[in-house]
Amino acid sequence: MMYIPTVCFVSLLVLLACGGCKVTDNWSSSAAISSKQTGHWAIVIHGGAGMLDKNMPESDKREYRESLERSLTVGESILKAGGTSLDAVEAAVRVLEDDPRFNAGKGAVLTRDGTCELDASIMDGRTLKCGAAAGVKTVKNPISFARRIMQETPHILFAGEGAERLAAQMNIERVDPAYFITAKRREQLERKMQEIEAAKKIAASAASRSTHDYYPTGTVGCVALDLAGNIAAATSTGGMTAKMPGRVGDSPIIGAGCYANNLTLGVSCTGTGEQFIRHAIAHELSSLVRYQRCSLKEAARIVLTERLDPDDGGLIAIDREGNIVMSTTTGCMPAASADWRGNRKFQMWVDQ
Ligand code: ASP
């Protein structure tokens, strides 16, 4: 006799708890996993959530836009020609890794030792195969290395010394570590180290220091849906300015800074990596769509404002219908998107 009212009450609670998203247990996985020609393609890229000055010179704004345009166009032309989402995300991210404006590949931010340690990951939403590299110091395009790891090894994540050795064995293009370092990043490191020293003097202990004060900006990422209905995601970064050597952020952690699943969506994150790892943000976004039947937009709102703290960062994502989000709580995240309907968007600053 008590059974029916109890079930109703629990269902109501779950509905309320998920902020209006519908709950279902009727999600057909096999249909979603298999490829189907949809005629729909979509792509979105980001150049990192952070704090770019709104009063930056117009020429700088134009250059940002041109950089994003170059990356978007490369990925878009692959998709329009019937190429795979994996090829599109890898190619688009490579363009941004080679562009010193962004914190990935050339132009990556520096550790407090003045070195670059690069992280990247890639995921195939059709097979759930993924690959990642953490803390690499000589790999010119970490995203391509991540893809080779995915395709050519039985493992997912390689780090440090073993990763360098594997890159050499695979004949991955490698460069002198000095290649990645730019004057702008040296200046940022000096400024950051002065701030850390000043904070120490006023007795701000390492434990009480905010995790937001590491200039998180410039990580890159791309998500794409191809004509076969397959989703892929990729993220690449130098991490956070003045990070401790050996620190690994969310970008190479599948389910934190990157995730793709044909059943739900693909996502690439940017921001304070520790927070994205702690809350498994990329997978959480997928779970909200999969289990709570949230719309992509609502799921993004929930992870950014109810899981993360204000200013933690942002994300880009595409769901299996081709809906796109590019959202951040930092106020700024250079990003661009395009899709089969002819929509083309660019953004730098976002109203919160
Ligand atoms: N998420 C990156 C990291 O923590 C940094 C960023 O996106 O700006 O390594």
PDB file of C-alpha atoms in Angstrom, residues 44-346:
ATOM      1  CA  VAL A  44      33.243  24.505 -31.919  1.00  0.00           C
ATOM      2  CA  ILE A  45      36.677  25.651 -30.731  1.00  0.00           C
ATOM      3  CA  HIS A  46      37.930  27.613 -27.733  1.00  0.00           C
ATOM      4  CA  GLY A  47      41.065  29.527 -26.852  1.00  0.00           C
ATOM      5  CA  GLY A  48      40.811  29.328 -23.067  1.00  0.00           C
ATOM      6  CA  ALA A  49      38.674  30.884 -20.373  1.00  0.00           C
ATOM      7  CA  GLY A  50      40.427  33.710 -18.585  1.00  0.00           C
ATOM      8  CA  MET A  51      40.830  37.393 -18.136  1.00  0.00           C
ATOM      9  CA  LEU A  52      41.596  39.234 -21.334  1.00  0.00           C
ATOM     10  CA  ASP A  53      41.337  43.008 -21.086  1.00  0.00           C
ATOM     11  CA  LYS A  54      38.222  44.289 -22.836  1.00  0.00           C
ATOM     12  CA  ASN A  55      40.192  47.431 -23.677  1.00  0.00           C
ATOM     13  CA  MET A  56      42.864  45.549 -25.593  1.00  0.00           C
ATOM     14  CA  PRO A  57      43.814  47.234 -28.899  1.00  0.00           C
ATOM     15  CA  GLU A  58      41.439  46.573 -31.791  1.00  0.00           C
ATOM     16  CA  SER A  59      44.353  45.032 -33.713  1.00  0.00           C
ATOM     17  CA  ASP A  60      44.772  42.409 -30.957  1.00  0.00           C
ATOM     18  CA  LYS A  61      41.068  41.599 -31.019  1.00  0.00           C
ATOM     19  CA  ARG A  62      41.265  41.216 -34.783  1.00  0.00           C
ATOM     20  CA  GLU A  63      44.251  38.888 -34.472  1.00  0.00           C
ATOM     21  CA  TYR A  64      42.427  36.710 -31.956  1.00  0.00           C
ATOM     22  CA  ARG A  65      39.528  36.457 -34.321  1.00  0.00           C
ATOM     23  CA  GLU A  66      41.790  35.617 -37.262  1.00  0.00           C
ATOM     24  CA  SER A  67      43.519  32.901 -35.224  1.00  0.00           C
ATOM     25  CA  LEU A  68      40.196  31.330 -34.280  1.00  0.00           C
ATOM     26  CA  GLU A  69      38.952  31.685 -37.848  1.00  0.00           C
ATOM     27  CA  ARG A  70      42.012  29.807 -39.173  1.00  0.00           C
ATOM     28  CA  SER A  71      41.471  26.914 -36.773  1.00  0.00           C
ATOM     29  CA  LEU A  72      37.708  26.772 -37.308  1.00  0.00           C
ATOM     30  CA  THR A  73      38.052  26.800 -41.088  1.00  0.00           C
ATOM     31  CA  VAL A  74      40.514  23.898 -41.048  1.00  0.00           C
ATOM     32  CA  GLY A  75      38.168  21.749 -38.969  1.00  0.00           C
ATOM     33  CA  GLU A  76      35.077  22.866 -40.836  1.00  0.00           C
ATOM     34  CA  SER A  77      36.457  21.993 -44.260  1.00  0.00           C
ATOM     35  CA  ILE A  78      37.306  18.468 -43.066  1.00  0.00           C
ATOM     36  CA  LEU A  79      33.736  17.961 -41.833  1.00  0.00           C
ATOM     37  CA  LYS A  80      32.099  19.439 -44.945  1.00  0.00           C
ATOM     38  CA  ALA A  81      34.173  17.106 -47.114  1.00  0.00           C
ATOM     39  CA  GLY A  82      32.840  14.107 -45.183  1.00  0.00           C
ATOM     40  CA  GLY A  83      35.936  13.691 -42.995  1.00  0.00           C
ATOM     41  CA  THR A  84      35.789  12.359 -39.448  1.00  0.00           C
ATOM     42  CA  SER A  85      35.228  14.398 -36.315  1.00  0.00           C
ATOM     43  CA  LEU A  86      38.502  12.966 -34.984  1.00  0.00           C
ATOM     44  CA  ASP A  87      40.448  14.368 -37.936  1.00  0.00           C
ATOM     45  CA  ALA A  88      38.645  17.696 -37.554  1.00  0.00           C
ATOM     46  CA  VAL A  89      39.372  18.169 -33.836  1.00  0.00           C
ATOM     47  CA  GLU A  90      43.003  17.108 -34.195  1.00  0.00           C
ATOM     48  CA  ALA A  91      43.610  19.441 -37.143  1.00  0.00           C
ATOM     49  CA  ALA A  92      41.829  22.417 -35.541  1.00  0.00           C
ATOM     50  CA  VAL A  93      43.746  22.018 -32.269  1.00  0.00           C
ATOM     51  CA  ARG A  94      47.084  21.704 -34.105  1.00  0.00           C
ATOM     52  CA  VAL A  95      46.501  25.126 -35.652  1.00  0.00           C
ATOM     53  CA  LEU A  96      46.005  26.628 -32.187  1.00  0.00           C
ATOM     54  CA  GLU A  97      48.998  24.734 -30.748  1.00  0.00           C
ATOM     55  CA  ASP A  98      51.208  26.296 -33.430  1.00  0.00           C
ATOM     56  CA  ASP A  99      49.850  29.785 -32.686  1.00  0.00           C
ATOM     57  CA  PRO A 100      51.901  31.492 -29.913  1.00  0.00           C
ATOM     58  CA  ARG A 101      48.851  33.501 -28.844  1.00  0.00           C
ATOM     59  CA  PHE A 102      47.438  30.441 -27.069  1.00  0.00           C
ATOM     60  CA  ASN A 103      48.557  28.457 -24.041  1.00  0.00           C
ATOM     61  CA  ALA A 104      49.185  25.188 -25.886  1.00  0.00           C
ATOM     62  CA  GLY A 105      52.188  24.045 -27.901  1.00  0.00           C
ATOM     63  CA  LYS A 106      54.198  27.145 -28.874  1.00  0.00           C
ATOM     64  CA  GLY A 107      53.385  29.940 -26.408  1.00  0.00           C
ATOM     65  CA  ALA A 108      52.489  27.619 -23.534  1.00  0.00           C
ATOM     66  CA  VAL A 109      52.666  29.098 -20.045  1.00  0.00           C
ATOM     67  CA  LEU A 110      55.682  28.375 -17.852  1.00  0.00           C
ATOM     68  CA  THR A 111      56.160  26.363 -14.694  1.00  0.00           C
ATOM     69  CA  ARG A 112      57.807  28.140 -11.786  1.00  0.00           C
ATOM     70  CA  ASP A 113      61.103  26.641 -13.028  1.00  0.00           C
ATOM     71  CA  GLY A 114      60.622  28.501 -16.318  1.00  0.00           C
ATOM     72  CA  THR A 115      59.950  25.349 -18.354  1.00  0.00           C
ATOM     73  CA  CYS A 116      56.978  24.204 -20.450  1.00  0.00           C
ATOM     74  CA  GLU A 117      55.127  21.003 -19.545  1.00  0.00           C
ATOM     75  CA  LEU A 118      52.348  20.230 -21.989  1.00  0.00           C
ATOM     76  CA  ASP A 119      49.125  18.250 -21.473  1.00  0.00           C
ATOM     77  CA  ALA A 120      46.633  17.074 -24.106  1.00  0.00           C
ATOM     78  CA  SER A 121      43.862  14.554 -24.680  1.00  0.00           C
ATOM     79  CA  ILE A 122      41.548  13.369 -27.435  1.00  0.00           C
ATOM     80  CA  MET A 123      38.457  11.149 -27.377  1.00  0.00           C
ATOM     81  CA  ASP A 124      36.388   9.327 -29.987  1.00  0.00           C
ATOM     82  CA  GLY A 125      32.699   9.364 -29.028  1.00  0.00           C
ATOM     83  CA  ARG A 126      31.879   6.402 -31.272  1.00  0.00           C
ATOM     84  CA  THR A 127      34.217   3.894 -29.636  1.00  0.00           C
ATOM     85  CA  LEU A 128      35.029   5.665 -26.350  1.00  0.00           C
ATOM     86  CA  LYS A 129      38.684   5.215 -27.273  1.00  0.00           C
ATOM     87  CA  CYS A 130      40.880   7.972 -25.943  1.00  0.00           C
ATOM     88  CA  GLY A 131      44.502   9.009 -25.643  1.00  0.00           C
ATOM     89  CA  ALA A 132      46.362  11.563 -23.568  1.00  0.00           C
ATOM     90  CA  ALA A 133      49.816  12.887 -22.732  1.00  0.00           C
ATOM     91  CA  ALA A 134      50.844  14.769 -19.604  1.00  0.00           C
ATOM     92  CA  GLY A 135      53.896  16.866 -18.808  1.00  0.00           C
ATOM     93  CA  VAL A 136      55.623  16.418 -22.156  1.00  0.00           C
ATOM     94  CA  LYS A 137      58.480  18.809 -22.862  1.00  0.00           C
ATOM     95  CA  THR A 138      59.552  18.213 -26.446  1.00  0.00           C
ATOM     96  CA  VAL A 139      56.471  17.111 -28.393  1.00  0.00           C
ATOM     97  CA  LYS A 140      55.609  19.866 -30.880  1.00  0.00           C
ATOM     98  CA  ASN A 141      51.932  18.959 -31.201  1.00  0.00           C
ATOM     99  CA  PRO A 142      50.761  17.102 -28.089  1.00  0.00           C
ATOM    100  CA  ILE A 143      47.270  16.580 -29.544  1.00  0.00           C
ATOM    101  CA  SER A 144      48.653  14.444 -32.396  1.00  0.00           C
ATOM    102  CA  PHE A 145      50.711  12.478 -29.885  1.00  0.00           C
ATOM    103  CA  ALA A 146      47.557  11.891 -27.822  1.00  0.00           C
ATOM    104  CA  ARG A 147      45.811  10.558 -30.921  1.00  0.00           C
ATOM    105  CA  ARG A 148      48.674   8.172 -31.729  1.00  0.00           C
ATOM    106  CA  ILE A 149      48.597   6.958 -28.102  1.00  0.00           C
ATOM    107  CA  MET A 150      44.877   6.283 -28.539  1.00  0.00           C
ATOM    108  CA  GLN A 151      45.353   4.428 -31.792  1.00  0.00           C
ATOM    109  CA  GLU A 152      48.634   2.611 -31.306  1.00  0.00           C
ATOM    110  CA  THR A 153      48.887   1.606 -27.654  1.00  0.00           C
ATOM    111  CA  PRO A 154      46.702  -0.429 -25.303  1.00  0.00           C
ATOM    112  CA  HIS A 155      46.893   2.452 -22.803  1.00  0.00           C
ATOM    113  CA  ILE A 156      45.298   5.884 -22.459  1.00  0.00           C
ATOM    114  CA  LEU A 157      47.597   8.286 -20.608  1.00  0.00           C
ATOM    115  CA  PHE A 158      51.379   8.615 -20.852  1.00  0.00           C
ATOM    116  CA  ALA A 159      53.375  11.032 -18.711  1.00  0.00           C
ATOM    117  CA  GLY A 160      56.903  12.393 -18.303  1.00  0.00           C
ATOM    118  CA  GLU A 161      59.942  10.343 -19.211  1.00  0.00           C
ATOM    119  CA  GLY A 162      58.049   7.329 -20.595  1.00  0.00           C
ATOM    120  CA  ALA A 163      55.934   9.617 -22.745  1.00  0.00           C
ATOM    121  CA  GLU A 164      59.047  11.260 -24.215  1.00  0.00           C
ATOM    122  CA  ARG A 165      60.512   7.852 -24.981  1.00  0.00           C
ATOM    123  CA  LEU A 166      57.288   6.723 -26.642  1.00  0.00           C
ATOM    124  CA  ALA A 167      57.165   9.904 -28.733  1.00  0.00           C
ATOM    125  CA  ALA A 168      60.688   9.187 -29.937  1.00  0.00           C
ATOM    126  CA  GLN A 169      59.775   5.576 -30.800  1.00  0.00           C
ATOM    127  CA  MET A 170      56.734   6.771 -32.720  1.00  0.00           C
ATOM    128  CA  ASN A 171      58.774   9.336 -34.650  1.00  0.00           C
ATOM    129  CA  ILE A 172      56.499  12.072 -33.386  1.00  0.00           C
ATOM    130  CA  GLU A 173      57.795  15.531 -34.312  1.00  0.00           C
ATOM    131  CA  ARG A 174      59.857  16.812 -31.377  1.00  0.00           C
ATOM    132  CA  VAL A 175      61.507  20.169 -30.784  1.00  0.00           C
ATOM    133  CA  ASP A 176      63.996  21.789 -28.452  1.00  0.00           C
ATOM    134  CA  PRO A 177      62.058  22.865 -25.318  1.00  0.00           C
ATOM    135  CA  ALA A 178      63.095  26.487 -26.066  1.00  0.00           C
ATOM    136  CA  TYR A 179      60.744  26.393 -29.100  1.00  0.00           C
ATOM    137  CA  PHE A 180      57.676  26.695 -26.836  1.00  0.00           C
ATOM    138  CA  ILE A 181      58.885  29.656 -24.755  1.00  0.00           C
ATOM    139  CA  THR A 182      57.818  33.206 -25.676  1.00  0.00           C
ATOM    140  CA  ALA A 183      58.740  36.573 -24.138  1.00  0.00           C
ATOM    141  CA  LYS A 184      55.123  37.181 -23.112  1.00  0.00           C
ATOM    142  CA  ARG A 185      55.019  33.989 -21.056  1.00  0.00           C
ATOM    143  CA  ARG A 186      58.385  34.847 -19.397  1.00  0.00           C
ATOM    144  CA  GLU A 187      56.974  38.225 -18.333  1.00  0.00           C
ATOM    145  CA  GLN A 188      53.786  36.589 -17.006  1.00  0.00           C
ATOM    146  CA  LEU A 189      55.851  34.144 -14.971  1.00  0.00           C
ATOM    147  CA  GLU A 190      57.991  36.929 -13.503  1.00  0.00           C
ATOM    148  CA  ARG A 191      54.886  38.877 -12.521  1.00  0.00           C
ATOM    149  CA  LYS A 192      53.275  35.803 -11.018  1.00  0.00           C
ATOM    150  CA  MET A 193      56.372  34.909  -9.014  1.00  0.00           C
ATOM    151  CA  GLN A 194      56.527  38.471  -7.649  1.00  0.00           C
ATOM    152  CA  GLU A 195      52.890  38.190  -6.596  1.00  0.00           C
ATOM    153  CA  ILE A 196      53.544  34.865  -4.898  1.00  0.00           C
ATOM    154  CA  GLU A 197      56.526  36.352  -3.025  1.00  0.00           C
ATOM    155  CA  ALA A 198      54.494  39.417  -1.997  1.00  0.00           C
ATOM    156  CA  ALA A 199      51.662  37.206  -0.794  1.00  0.00           C
ATOM    157  CA  LYS A 200      54.107  35.181   1.290  1.00  0.00           C
ATOM    158  CA  LYS A 201      55.357  38.373   2.922  1.00  0.00           C
ATOM    159  CA  ILE A 202      51.885  39.323   4.022  1.00  0.00           C
ATOM    160  CA  ALA A 203      51.636  35.867   5.548  1.00  0.00           C
ATOM    161  CA  ALA A 204      49.207  34.437   3.002  1.00  0.00           C
ATOM    162  CA  SER A 205      50.023  30.769   3.316  1.00  0.00           C
ATOM    163  CA  ALA A 206      50.072  28.473   0.304  1.00  0.00           C
ATOM    164  CA  ALA A 207      47.021  26.730   1.726  1.00  0.00           C
ATOM    165  CA  SER A 208      44.947  29.893   1.905  1.00  0.00           C
ATOM    166  CA  ARG A 209      45.924  31.110  -1.555  1.00  0.00           C
ATOM    167  CA  SER A 210      43.090  31.017  -4.045  1.00  0.00           C
ATOM    168  CA  THR A 211      43.362  28.547  -6.885  1.00  0.00           C
ATOM    169  CA  HIS A 212      42.105  31.267  -9.217  1.00  0.00           C
ATOM    170  CA  ASP A 213      45.236  33.384  -9.158  1.00  0.00           C
ATOM    171  CA  TYR A 214      47.305  31.590 -11.769  1.00  0.00           C
ATOM    172  CA  TYR A 215      46.183  33.530 -14.860  1.00  0.00           C
ATOM    173  CA  PRO A 216      44.253  30.664 -16.373  1.00  0.00           C
ATOM    174  CA  THR A 217      44.003  31.641 -20.012  1.00  0.00           C
ATOM    175  CA  GLY A 218      44.738  30.303 -23.456  1.00  0.00           C
ATOM    176  CA  THR A 219      44.135  26.554 -23.243  1.00  0.00           C
ATOM    177  CA  VAL A 220      42.671  25.318 -26.520  1.00  0.00           C
ATOM    178  CA  GLY A 221      40.051  22.767 -27.431  1.00  0.00           C
ATOM    179  CA  CYS A 222      37.742  21.577 -30.153  1.00  0.00           C
ATOM    180  CA  VAL A 223      34.594  19.456 -30.352  1.00  0.00           C
ATOM    181  CA  ALA A 224      33.087  18.225 -33.616  1.00  0.00           C
ATOM    182  CA  LEU A 225      30.131  16.223 -34.917  1.00  0.00           C
ATOM    183  CA  ASP A 226      30.658  14.683 -38.341  1.00  0.00           C
ATOM    184  CA  LEU A 227      28.250  13.717 -41.110  1.00  0.00           C
ATOM    185  CA  ALA A 228      28.263  10.116 -39.876  1.00  0.00           C
ATOM    186  CA  GLY A 229      26.901  11.282 -36.513  1.00  0.00           C
ATOM    187  CA  ASN A 230      30.168  10.714 -34.651  1.00  0.00           C
ATOM    188  CA  ILE A 231      31.388  13.119 -31.989  1.00  0.00           C
ATOM    189  CA  ALA A 232      35.017  13.772 -30.988  1.00  0.00           C
ATOM    190  CA  ALA A 233      36.655  16.125 -28.504  1.00  0.00           C
ATOM    191  CA  ALA A 234      40.202  17.380 -27.952  1.00  0.00           C
ATOM    192  CA  THR A 235      41.934  19.627 -25.403  1.00  0.00           C
ATOM    193  CA  SER A 236      45.532  20.887 -25.248  1.00  0.00           C
ATOM    194  CA  THR A 237      47.306  23.168 -22.757  1.00  0.00           C
ATOM    195  CA  GLY A 238      50.470  24.312 -21.062  1.00  0.00           C
ATOM    196  CA  GLY A 239      48.524  24.351 -17.794  1.00  0.00           C
ATOM    197  CA  MET A 240      48.641  27.243 -15.322  1.00  0.00           C
ATOM    198  CA  THR A 241      51.304  29.964 -15.062  1.00  0.00           C
ATOM    199  CA  ALA A 242      53.792  29.232 -12.271  1.00  0.00           C
ATOM    200  CA  LYS A 243      52.438  25.753 -11.697  1.00  0.00           C
ATOM    201  CA  MET A 244      54.687  23.469  -9.692  1.00  0.00           C
ATOM    202  CA  PRO A 245      56.802  21.265 -11.974  1.00  0.00           C
ATOM    203  CA  GLY A 246      55.088  17.905 -12.389  1.00  0.00           C
ATOM    204  CA  ARG A 247      51.601  19.315 -11.757  1.00  0.00           C
ATOM    205  CA  VAL A 248      49.038  17.841 -14.165  1.00  0.00           C
ATOM    206  CA  GLY A 249      45.753  19.628 -14.800  1.00  0.00           C
ATOM    207  CA  ASP A 250      42.391  18.491 -16.105  1.00  0.00           C
ATOM    208  CA  SER A 251      43.178  18.742 -19.815  1.00  0.00           C
ATOM    209  CA  PRO A 252      44.714  15.259 -20.193  1.00  0.00           C
ATOM    210  CA  ILE A 253      42.251  13.685 -17.762  1.00  0.00           C
ATOM    211  CA  ILE A 254      39.396  12.028 -19.627  1.00  0.00           C
ATOM    212  CA  GLY A 255      36.126  12.907 -17.903  1.00  0.00           C
ATOM    213  CA  ALA A 256      37.590  16.075 -16.388  1.00  0.00           C
ATOM    214  CA  GLY A 257      38.859  18.358 -19.177  1.00  0.00           C
ATOM    215  CA  CYS A 258      37.729  16.317 -22.174  1.00  0.00           C
ATOM    216  CA  TYR A 259      35.048  13.758 -22.959  1.00  0.00           C
ATOM    217  CA  ALA A 260      33.111  12.442 -25.965  1.00  0.00           C
ATOM    218  CA  ASN A 261      30.319   9.891 -26.204  1.00  0.00           C
ATOM    219  CA  ASN A 262      28.001   9.500 -29.197  1.00  0.00           C
ATOM    220  CA  LEU A 263      25.193   8.797 -26.748  1.00  0.00           C
ATOM    221  CA  THR A 264      25.368  12.291 -25.354  1.00  0.00           C
ATOM    222  CA  LEU A 265      27.935  14.894 -26.362  1.00  0.00           C
ATOM    223  CA  GLY A 266      31.527  15.963 -26.739  1.00  0.00           C
ATOM    224  CA  VAL A 267      33.083  18.568 -24.447  1.00  0.00           C
ATOM    225  CA  SER A 268      36.370  20.408 -23.976  1.00  0.00           C
ATOM    226  CA  CYS A 269      36.941  22.366 -20.758  1.00  0.00           C
ATOM    227  CA  THR A 270      39.168  25.229 -19.702  1.00  0.00           C
ATOM    228  CA  GLY A 271      39.860  26.857 -16.350  1.00  0.00           C
ATOM    229  CA  THR A 272      41.213  25.949 -12.945  1.00  0.00           C
ATOM    230  CA  GLY A 273      42.125  22.340 -13.626  1.00  0.00           C
ATOM    231  CA  GLU A 274      41.981  21.159 -10.030  1.00  0.00           C
ATOM    232  CA  GLN A 275      38.309  22.115  -9.876  1.00  0.00           C
ATOM    233  CA  PHE A 276      37.486  20.357 -13.151  1.00  0.00           C
ATOM    234  CA  ILE A 277      39.189  17.179 -11.924  1.00  0.00           C
ATOM    235  CA  ARG A 278      37.542  17.327  -8.497  1.00  0.00           C
ATOM    236  CA  HIS A 279      34.053  17.534  -9.992  1.00  0.00           C
ATOM    237  CA  ALA A 280      34.772  15.341 -13.059  1.00  0.00           C
ATOM    238  CA  ILE A 281      33.163  18.141 -15.027  1.00  0.00           C
ATOM    239  CA  ALA A 282      33.336  16.762 -18.568  1.00  0.00           C
ATOM    240  CA  HIS A 283      31.752  13.461 -17.549  1.00  0.00           C
ATOM    241  CA  GLU A 284      29.298  15.208 -15.240  1.00  0.00           C
ATOM    242  CA  LEU A 285      28.042  17.227 -18.200  1.00  0.00           C
ATOM    243  CA  SER A 286      27.515  14.040 -20.184  1.00  0.00           C
ATOM    244  CA  SER A 287      25.776  12.356 -17.249  1.00  0.00           C
ATOM    245  CA  LEU A 288      23.324  15.222 -16.819  1.00  0.00           C
ATOM    246  CA  VAL A 289      22.321  14.857 -20.455  1.00  0.00           C
ATOM    247  CA  ARG A 290      22.274  11.066 -20.381  1.00  0.00           C
ATOM    248  CA  TYR A 291      20.615  10.295 -17.079  1.00  0.00           C
ATOM    249  CA  GLN A 292      18.695  13.453 -16.238  1.00  0.00           C
ATOM    250  CA  ARG A 293      17.784  14.239 -19.859  1.00  0.00           C
ATOM    251  CA  CYS A 294      18.899  17.826 -19.381  1.00  0.00           C
ATOM    252  CA  SER A 295      19.285  19.905 -22.503  1.00  0.00           C
ATOM    253  CA  LEU A 296      22.918  20.640 -23.301  1.00  0.00           C
ATOM    254  CA  LYS A 297      22.419  24.284 -22.357  1.00  0.00           C
ATOM    255  CA  GLU A 298      20.892  23.429 -18.986  1.00  0.00           C
ATOM    256  CA  ALA A 299      23.569  20.817 -18.246  1.00  0.00           C
ATOM    257  CA  ALA A 300      26.282  23.391 -19.000  1.00  0.00           C
ATOM    258  CA  ARG A 301      24.613  25.888 -16.675  1.00  0.00           C
ATOM    259  CA  ILE A 302      24.454  23.298 -13.895  1.00  0.00           C
ATOM    260  CA  VAL A 303      28.108  22.232 -14.086  1.00  0.00           C
ATOM    261  CA  LEU A 304      29.429  25.782 -14.393  1.00  0.00           C
ATOM    262  CA  THR A 305      27.297  27.352 -11.671  1.00  0.00           C
ATOM    263  CA  GLU A 306      26.250  24.526  -9.338  1.00  0.00           C
ATOM    264  CA  ARG A 307      29.288  22.236  -9.400  1.00  0.00           C
ATOM    265  CA  LEU A 308      32.094  24.748  -9.999  1.00  0.00           C
ATOM    266  CA  ASP A 309      32.781  27.997  -8.161  1.00  0.00           C
ATOM    267  CA  PRO A 310      32.380  31.397  -9.813  1.00  0.00           C
ATOM    268  CA  ASP A 311      35.299  32.181 -12.154  1.00  0.00           C
ATOM    269  CA  ASP A 312      36.498  28.562 -12.295  1.00  0.00           C
ATOM    270  CA  GLY A 313      36.311  28.419 -16.091  1.00  0.00           C
ATOM    271  CA  GLY A 314      34.259  27.447 -19.092  1.00  0.00           C
ATOM    272  CA  LEU A 315      33.551  24.798 -21.677  1.00  0.00           C
ATOM    273  CA  ILE A 316      32.525  24.165 -25.250  1.00  0.00           C
ATOM    274  CA  ALA A 317      30.292  21.233 -26.196  1.00  0.00           C
ATOM    275  CA  ILE A 318      28.181  19.718 -28.964  1.00  0.00           C
ATOM    276  CA  ASP A 319      25.384  17.212 -28.373  1.00  0.00           C
ATOM    277  CA  ARG A 320      24.282  14.451 -30.719  1.00  0.00           C
ATOM    278  CA  GLU A 321      21.641  16.706 -32.270  1.00  0.00           C
ATOM    279  CA  GLY A 322      24.307  19.249 -33.186  1.00  0.00           C
ATOM    280  CA  ASN A 323      23.390  21.800 -30.513  1.00  0.00           C
ATOM    281  CA  ILE A 324      26.398  23.867 -29.490  1.00  0.00           C
ATOM    282  CA  VAL A 325      27.311  25.668 -26.281  1.00  0.00           C
ATOM    283  CA  MET A 326      30.267  27.927 -25.521  1.00  0.00           C
ATOM    284  CA  SER A 327      29.903  29.084 -21.912  1.00  0.00           C
ATOM    285  CA  THR A 328      32.126  30.455 -19.199  1.00  0.00           C
ATOM    286  CA  THR A 329      31.769  32.079 -15.798  1.00  0.00           C
ATOM    287  CA  THR A 330      35.049  33.987 -16.200  1.00  0.00           C
ATOM    288  CA  GLY A 331      33.503  36.586 -18.482  1.00  0.00           C
ATOM    289  CA  CYS A 332      35.970  35.883 -21.280  1.00  0.00           C
ATOM    290  CA  MET A 333      36.554  32.860 -23.491  1.00  0.00           C
ATOM    291  CA  PRO A 334      37.615  33.327 -27.106  1.00  0.00           C
ATOM    292  CA  ALA A 335      35.561  30.743 -29.009  1.00  0.00           C
ATOM    293  CA  ALA A 336      34.020  30.113 -32.405  1.00  0.00           C
ATOM    294  CA  SER A 337      31.558  27.676 -33.924  1.00  0.00           C
ATOM    295  CA  ALA A 338      30.012  26.675 -37.237  1.00  0.00           C
ATOM    296  CA  ASP A 339      27.387  24.155 -38.321  1.00  0.00           C
ATOM    297  CA  TRP A 340      25.506  22.649 -41.261  1.00  0.00           C
ATOM    298  CA  ARG A 341      22.712  25.222 -40.967  1.00  0.00           C
ATOM    299  CA  GLY A 342      25.142  27.981 -41.915  1.00  0.00           C
ATOM    300  CA  ASN A 343      25.429  29.360 -38.373  1.00  0.00           C
ATOM    301  CA  ARG A 344      28.824  30.897 -37.656  1.00  0.00           C
ATOM    302  CA  LYS A 345      29.615  32.503 -34.306  1.00  0.00           C
ATOM    303  CA  PHE A 346      32.589  34.217 -32.695  1.00  0.00           C
TER     304      PHE A 346
END
